[in-house]
Coordinates of N, CA, C and O in Angstrom, one line a residue:
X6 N 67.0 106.3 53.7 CA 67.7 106.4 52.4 C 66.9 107.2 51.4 O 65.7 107.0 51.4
X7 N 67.5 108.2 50.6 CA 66.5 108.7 49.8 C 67.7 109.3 48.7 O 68.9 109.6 48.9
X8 N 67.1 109.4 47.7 CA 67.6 109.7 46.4 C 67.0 111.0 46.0 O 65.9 111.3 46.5
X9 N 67.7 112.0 45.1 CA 66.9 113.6 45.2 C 67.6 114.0 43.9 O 68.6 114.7 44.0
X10 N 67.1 113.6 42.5 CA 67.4 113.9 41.4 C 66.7 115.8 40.9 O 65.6 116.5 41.0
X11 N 68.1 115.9 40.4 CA 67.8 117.5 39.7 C 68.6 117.6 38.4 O 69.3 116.7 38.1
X12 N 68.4 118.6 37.6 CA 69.3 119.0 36.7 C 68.4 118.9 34.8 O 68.8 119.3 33.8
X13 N 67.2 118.3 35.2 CA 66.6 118.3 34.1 C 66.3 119.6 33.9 O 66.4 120.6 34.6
X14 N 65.5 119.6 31.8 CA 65.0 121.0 31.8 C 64.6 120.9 31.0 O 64.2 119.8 30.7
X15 N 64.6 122.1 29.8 CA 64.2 122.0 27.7 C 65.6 122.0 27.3 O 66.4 122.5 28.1
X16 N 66.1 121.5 26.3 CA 67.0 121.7 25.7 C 66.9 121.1 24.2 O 66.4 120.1 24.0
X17 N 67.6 122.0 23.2 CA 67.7 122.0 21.8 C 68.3 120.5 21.4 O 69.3 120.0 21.9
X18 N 67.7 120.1 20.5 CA 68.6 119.2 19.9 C 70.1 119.2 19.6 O 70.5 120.0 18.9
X19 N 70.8 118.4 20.0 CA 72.2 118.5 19.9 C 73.1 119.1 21.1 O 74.3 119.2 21.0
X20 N 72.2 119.8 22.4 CA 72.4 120.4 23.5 C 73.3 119.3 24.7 O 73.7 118.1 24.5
X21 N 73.4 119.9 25.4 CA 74.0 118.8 26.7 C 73.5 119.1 27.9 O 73.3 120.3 28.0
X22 N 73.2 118.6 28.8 CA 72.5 118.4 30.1 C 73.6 117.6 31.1 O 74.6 117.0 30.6
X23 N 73.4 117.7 32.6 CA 74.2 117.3 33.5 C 73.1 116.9 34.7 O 73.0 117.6 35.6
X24 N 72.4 115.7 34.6 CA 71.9 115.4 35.7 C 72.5 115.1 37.2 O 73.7 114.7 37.2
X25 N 71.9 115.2 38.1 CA 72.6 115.1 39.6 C 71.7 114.3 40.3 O 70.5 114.2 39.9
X26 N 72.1 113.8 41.2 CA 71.4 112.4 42.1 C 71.9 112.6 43.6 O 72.8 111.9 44.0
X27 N 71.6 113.3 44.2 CA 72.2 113.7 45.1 C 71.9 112.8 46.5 O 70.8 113.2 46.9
X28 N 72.4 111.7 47.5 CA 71.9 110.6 47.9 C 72.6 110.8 49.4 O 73.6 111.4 49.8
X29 N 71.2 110.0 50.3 CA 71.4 110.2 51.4 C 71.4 108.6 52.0 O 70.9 107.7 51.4
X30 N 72.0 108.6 53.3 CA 71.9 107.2 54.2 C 73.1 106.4 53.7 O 74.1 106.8 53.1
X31 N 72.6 104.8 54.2 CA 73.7 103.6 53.4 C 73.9 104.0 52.3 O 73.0 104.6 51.8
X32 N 75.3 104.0 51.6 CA 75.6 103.4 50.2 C 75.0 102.3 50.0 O 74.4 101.6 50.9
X33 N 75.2 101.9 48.6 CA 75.0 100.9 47.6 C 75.6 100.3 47.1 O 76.3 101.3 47.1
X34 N 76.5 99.1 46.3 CA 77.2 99.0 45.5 C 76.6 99.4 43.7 O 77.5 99.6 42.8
X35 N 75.5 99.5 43.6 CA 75.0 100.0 41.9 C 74.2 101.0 42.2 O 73.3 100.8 42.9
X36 N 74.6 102.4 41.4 CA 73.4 103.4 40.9 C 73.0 103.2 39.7 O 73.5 102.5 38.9
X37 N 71.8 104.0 39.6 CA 71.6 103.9 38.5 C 71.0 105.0 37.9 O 70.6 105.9 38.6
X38 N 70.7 105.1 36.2 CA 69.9 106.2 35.7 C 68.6 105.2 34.8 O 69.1 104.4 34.0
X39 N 67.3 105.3 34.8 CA 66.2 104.8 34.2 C 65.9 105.9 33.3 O 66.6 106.9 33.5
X40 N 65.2 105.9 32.6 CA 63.9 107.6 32.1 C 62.9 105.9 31.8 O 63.0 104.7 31.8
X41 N 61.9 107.0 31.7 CA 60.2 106.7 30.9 C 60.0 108.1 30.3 O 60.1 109.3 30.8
X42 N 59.8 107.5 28.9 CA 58.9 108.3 28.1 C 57.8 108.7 28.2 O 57.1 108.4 29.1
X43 N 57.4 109.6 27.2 CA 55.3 109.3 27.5 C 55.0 108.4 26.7 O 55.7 108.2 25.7
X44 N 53.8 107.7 27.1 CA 53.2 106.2 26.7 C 54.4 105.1 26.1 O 54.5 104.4 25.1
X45 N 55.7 105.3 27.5 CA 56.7 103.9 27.2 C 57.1 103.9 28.5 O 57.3 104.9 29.1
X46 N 57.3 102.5 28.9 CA 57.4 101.7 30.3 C 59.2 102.3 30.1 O 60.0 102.8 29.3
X47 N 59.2 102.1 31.5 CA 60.6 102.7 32.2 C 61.4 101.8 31.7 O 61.4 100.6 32.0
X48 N 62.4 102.5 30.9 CA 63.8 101.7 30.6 C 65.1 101.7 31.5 O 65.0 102.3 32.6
X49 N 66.1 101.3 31.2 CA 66.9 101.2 31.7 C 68.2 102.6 31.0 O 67.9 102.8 29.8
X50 N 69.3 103.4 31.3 CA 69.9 104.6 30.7 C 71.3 104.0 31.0 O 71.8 103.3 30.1
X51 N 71.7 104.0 32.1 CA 73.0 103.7 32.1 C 72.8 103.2 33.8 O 71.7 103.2 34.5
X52 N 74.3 102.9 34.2 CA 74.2 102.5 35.8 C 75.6 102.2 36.2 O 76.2 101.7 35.3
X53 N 76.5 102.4 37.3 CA 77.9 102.3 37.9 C 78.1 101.5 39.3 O 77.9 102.0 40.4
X54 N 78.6 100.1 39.1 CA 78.2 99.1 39.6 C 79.8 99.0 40.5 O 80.8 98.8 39.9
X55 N 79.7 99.2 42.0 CA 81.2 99.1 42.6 C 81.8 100.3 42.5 O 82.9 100.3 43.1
X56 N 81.6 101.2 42.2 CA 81.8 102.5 41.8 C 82.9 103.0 40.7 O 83.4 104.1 40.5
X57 N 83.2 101.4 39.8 CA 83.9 101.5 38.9 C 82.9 100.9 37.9 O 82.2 101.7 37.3
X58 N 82.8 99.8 37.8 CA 82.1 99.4 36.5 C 81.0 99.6 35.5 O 80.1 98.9 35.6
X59 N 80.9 100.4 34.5 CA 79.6 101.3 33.9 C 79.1 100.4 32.7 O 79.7 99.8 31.8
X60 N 77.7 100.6 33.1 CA 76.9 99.8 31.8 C 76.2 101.2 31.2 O 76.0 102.3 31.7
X61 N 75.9 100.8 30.1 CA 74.7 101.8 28.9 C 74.1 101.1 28.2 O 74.6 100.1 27.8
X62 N 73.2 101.4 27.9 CA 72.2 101.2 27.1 C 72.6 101.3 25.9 O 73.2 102.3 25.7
X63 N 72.4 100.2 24.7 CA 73.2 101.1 23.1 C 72.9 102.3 22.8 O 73.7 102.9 22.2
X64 N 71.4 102.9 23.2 CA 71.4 103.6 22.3 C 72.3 105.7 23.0 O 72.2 106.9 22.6
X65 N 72.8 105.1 23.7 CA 73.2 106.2 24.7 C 74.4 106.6 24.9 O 74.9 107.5 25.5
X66 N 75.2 105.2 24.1 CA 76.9 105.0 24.5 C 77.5 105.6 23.8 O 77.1 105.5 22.6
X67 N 78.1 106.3 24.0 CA 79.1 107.2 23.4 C 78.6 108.8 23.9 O 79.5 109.7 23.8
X68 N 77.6 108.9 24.2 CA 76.6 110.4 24.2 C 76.5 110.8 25.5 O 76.6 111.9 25.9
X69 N 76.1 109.5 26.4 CA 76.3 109.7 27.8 C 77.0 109.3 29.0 O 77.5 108.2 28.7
X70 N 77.4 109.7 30.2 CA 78.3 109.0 31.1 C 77.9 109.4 32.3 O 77.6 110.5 32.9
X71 N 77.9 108.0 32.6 CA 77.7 108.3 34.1 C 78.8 108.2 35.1 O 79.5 107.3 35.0
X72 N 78.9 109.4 36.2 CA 79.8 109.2 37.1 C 79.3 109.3 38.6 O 78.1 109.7 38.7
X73 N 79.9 108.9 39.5 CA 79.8 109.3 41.0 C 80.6 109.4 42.0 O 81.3 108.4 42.2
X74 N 80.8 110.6 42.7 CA 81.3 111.2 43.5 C 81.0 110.5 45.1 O 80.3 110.8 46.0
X75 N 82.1 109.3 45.0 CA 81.2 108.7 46.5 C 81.5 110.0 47.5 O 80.6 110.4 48.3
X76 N 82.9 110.4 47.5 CA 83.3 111.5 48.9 C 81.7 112.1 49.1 O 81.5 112.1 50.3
X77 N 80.5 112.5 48.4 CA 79.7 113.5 48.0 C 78.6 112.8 47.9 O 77.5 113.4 47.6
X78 N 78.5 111.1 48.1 CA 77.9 110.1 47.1 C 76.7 110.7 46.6 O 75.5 110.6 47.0
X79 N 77.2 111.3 45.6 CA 76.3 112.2 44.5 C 76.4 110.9 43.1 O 77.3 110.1 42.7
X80 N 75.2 111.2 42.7 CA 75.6 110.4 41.2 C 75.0 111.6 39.8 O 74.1 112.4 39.9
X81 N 75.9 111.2 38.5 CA 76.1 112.1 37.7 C 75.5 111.8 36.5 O 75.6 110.5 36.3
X82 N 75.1 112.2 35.7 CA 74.7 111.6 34.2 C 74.9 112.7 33.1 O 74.0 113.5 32.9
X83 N 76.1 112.7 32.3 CA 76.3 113.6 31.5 C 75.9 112.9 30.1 O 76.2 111.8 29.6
X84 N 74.9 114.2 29.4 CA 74.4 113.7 28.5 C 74.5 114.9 27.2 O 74.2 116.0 27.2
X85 N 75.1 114.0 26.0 CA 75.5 115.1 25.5 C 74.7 114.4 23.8 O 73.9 113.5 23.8
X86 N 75.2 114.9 23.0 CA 74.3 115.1 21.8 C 72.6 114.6 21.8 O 72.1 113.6 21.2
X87 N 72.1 115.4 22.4 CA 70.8 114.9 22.9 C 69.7 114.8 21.8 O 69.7 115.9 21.2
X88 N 68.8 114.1 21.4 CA 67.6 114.2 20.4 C 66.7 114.2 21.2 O 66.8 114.2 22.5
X89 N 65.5 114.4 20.4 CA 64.1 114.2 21.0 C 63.7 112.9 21.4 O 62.6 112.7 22.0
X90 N 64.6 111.7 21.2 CA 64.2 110.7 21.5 C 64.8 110.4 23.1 O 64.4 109.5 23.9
X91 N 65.6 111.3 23.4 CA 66.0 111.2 24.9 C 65.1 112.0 25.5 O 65.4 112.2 26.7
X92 N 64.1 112.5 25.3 CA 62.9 112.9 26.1 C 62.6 111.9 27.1 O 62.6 110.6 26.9
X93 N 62.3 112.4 28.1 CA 61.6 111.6 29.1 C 61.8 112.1 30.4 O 62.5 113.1 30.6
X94 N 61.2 111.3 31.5 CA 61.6 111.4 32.9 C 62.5 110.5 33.5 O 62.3 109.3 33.7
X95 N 63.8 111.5 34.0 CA 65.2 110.4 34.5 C 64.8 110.3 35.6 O 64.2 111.2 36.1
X96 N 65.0 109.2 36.5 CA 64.8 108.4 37.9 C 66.4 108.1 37.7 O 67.0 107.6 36.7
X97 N 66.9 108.5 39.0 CA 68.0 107.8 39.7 C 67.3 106.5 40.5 O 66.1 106.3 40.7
X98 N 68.6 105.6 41.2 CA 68.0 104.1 41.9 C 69.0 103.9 42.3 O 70.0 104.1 41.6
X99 N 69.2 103.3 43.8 CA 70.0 102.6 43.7 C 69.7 101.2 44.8 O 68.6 100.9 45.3
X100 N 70.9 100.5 45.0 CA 70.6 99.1 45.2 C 71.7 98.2 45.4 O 72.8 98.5 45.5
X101 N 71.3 96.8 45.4 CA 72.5 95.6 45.1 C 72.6 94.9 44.7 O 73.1 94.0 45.4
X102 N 72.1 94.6 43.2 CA 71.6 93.9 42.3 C 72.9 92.8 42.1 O 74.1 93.2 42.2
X103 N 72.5 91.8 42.0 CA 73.7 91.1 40.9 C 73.7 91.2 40.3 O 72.7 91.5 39.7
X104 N 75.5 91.3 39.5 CA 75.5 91.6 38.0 C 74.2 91.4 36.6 O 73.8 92.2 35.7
X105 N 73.8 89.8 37.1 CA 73.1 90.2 35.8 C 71.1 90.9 35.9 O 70.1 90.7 35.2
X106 N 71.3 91.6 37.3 CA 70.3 92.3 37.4 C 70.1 94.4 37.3 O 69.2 95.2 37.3
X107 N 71.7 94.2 37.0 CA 72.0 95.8 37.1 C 71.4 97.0 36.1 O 71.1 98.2 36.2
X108 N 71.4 95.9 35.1 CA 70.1 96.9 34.3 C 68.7 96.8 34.4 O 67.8 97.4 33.7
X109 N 68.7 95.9 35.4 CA 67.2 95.9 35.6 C 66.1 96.6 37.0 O 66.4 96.6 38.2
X110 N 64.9 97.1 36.4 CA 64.5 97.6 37.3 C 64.5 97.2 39.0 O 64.7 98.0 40.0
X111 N 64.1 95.7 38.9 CA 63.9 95.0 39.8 C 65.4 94.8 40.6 O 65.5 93.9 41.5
X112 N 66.5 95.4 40.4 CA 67.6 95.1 40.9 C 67.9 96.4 41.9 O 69.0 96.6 42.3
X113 N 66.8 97.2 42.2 CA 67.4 98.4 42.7 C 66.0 99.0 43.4 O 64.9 99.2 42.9
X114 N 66.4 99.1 44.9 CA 65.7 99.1 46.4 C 65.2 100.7 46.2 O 64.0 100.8 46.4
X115 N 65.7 101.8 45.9 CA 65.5 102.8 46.2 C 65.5 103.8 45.0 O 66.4 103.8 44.2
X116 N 64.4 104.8 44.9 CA 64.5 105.6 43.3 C 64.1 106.9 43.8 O 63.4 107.1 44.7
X117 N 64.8 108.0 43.0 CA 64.5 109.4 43.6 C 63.1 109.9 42.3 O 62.7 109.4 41.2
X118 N 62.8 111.0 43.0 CA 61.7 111.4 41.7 C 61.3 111.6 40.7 O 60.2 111.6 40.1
X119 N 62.8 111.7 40.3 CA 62.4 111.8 38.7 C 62.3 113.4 38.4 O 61.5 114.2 38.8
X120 N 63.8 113.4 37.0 CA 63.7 115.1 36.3 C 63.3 115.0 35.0 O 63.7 114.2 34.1
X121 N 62.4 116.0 35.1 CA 61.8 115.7 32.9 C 63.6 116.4 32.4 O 64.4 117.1 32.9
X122 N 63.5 115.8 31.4 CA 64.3 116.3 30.0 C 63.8 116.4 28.7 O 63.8 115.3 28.1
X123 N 63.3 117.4 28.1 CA 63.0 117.6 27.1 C 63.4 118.0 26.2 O 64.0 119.1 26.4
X124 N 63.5 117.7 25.2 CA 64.6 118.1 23.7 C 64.1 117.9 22.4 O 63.8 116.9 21.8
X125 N 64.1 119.5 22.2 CA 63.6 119.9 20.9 C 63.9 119.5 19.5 O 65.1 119.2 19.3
X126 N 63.4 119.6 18.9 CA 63.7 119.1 17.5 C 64.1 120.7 16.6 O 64.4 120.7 15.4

């Protein structure tokens, strides 16, 4: 099983980005999207649990969405009015967490590399 995140890059404040997760092997029932900052432990971004049910993070709701393409089982993260505080490196994951582990790191077996996103001020 392996996860193979792309789609990062620079982008201007207020820009939009479209990350890709592009996944091989078993499915999962939860993907997910993490970042880490520089000098900040890996958070949680958002995640699509059953291939319907979507969590976010507050500070991201409304701005970003995640989807996935099981036919393709690709996973998607569209992120739009972007600041410099969404800097970081996005890690896709996925896994079989129980609900009340789905935003959590430890709920998810498998993570692809990780795309910087950077966004200027």
């Amino acid at each position: 099983v392996q996860l193979q995140a792309s789609g990062g890059g620079l982008v201007q404040a207020g820009g939009s980005l479209r990350l890709t997760c592009a996944a091989s092997g078993r499915r999962f029932r939860s993907y997910g999207w993490f970042r880490q900052a520089p000098g900040k432990e890996r958070e949680f971004v958002a995640a699509i649990f059953d291939n319907a049910r979507k969590y976010y993070t507050d500070s991201v709701k409304g701005r970003f969405a995640i989807s996935r393409d099981n036919a393709e089982n690709t996973l998607y993260l569209e992120m739009n009015s972007l600041t410099p505080d969404d800097t970081a490196i996005y890690y896709c994951a996925s896994g079989d967490p129980i609900l009340t582990y789905v935003r959590a790191s430890e709920g998810y077996r498998v993570w692809g590399q990780g795309t910087l996103v950077t966004v200027s001020s």
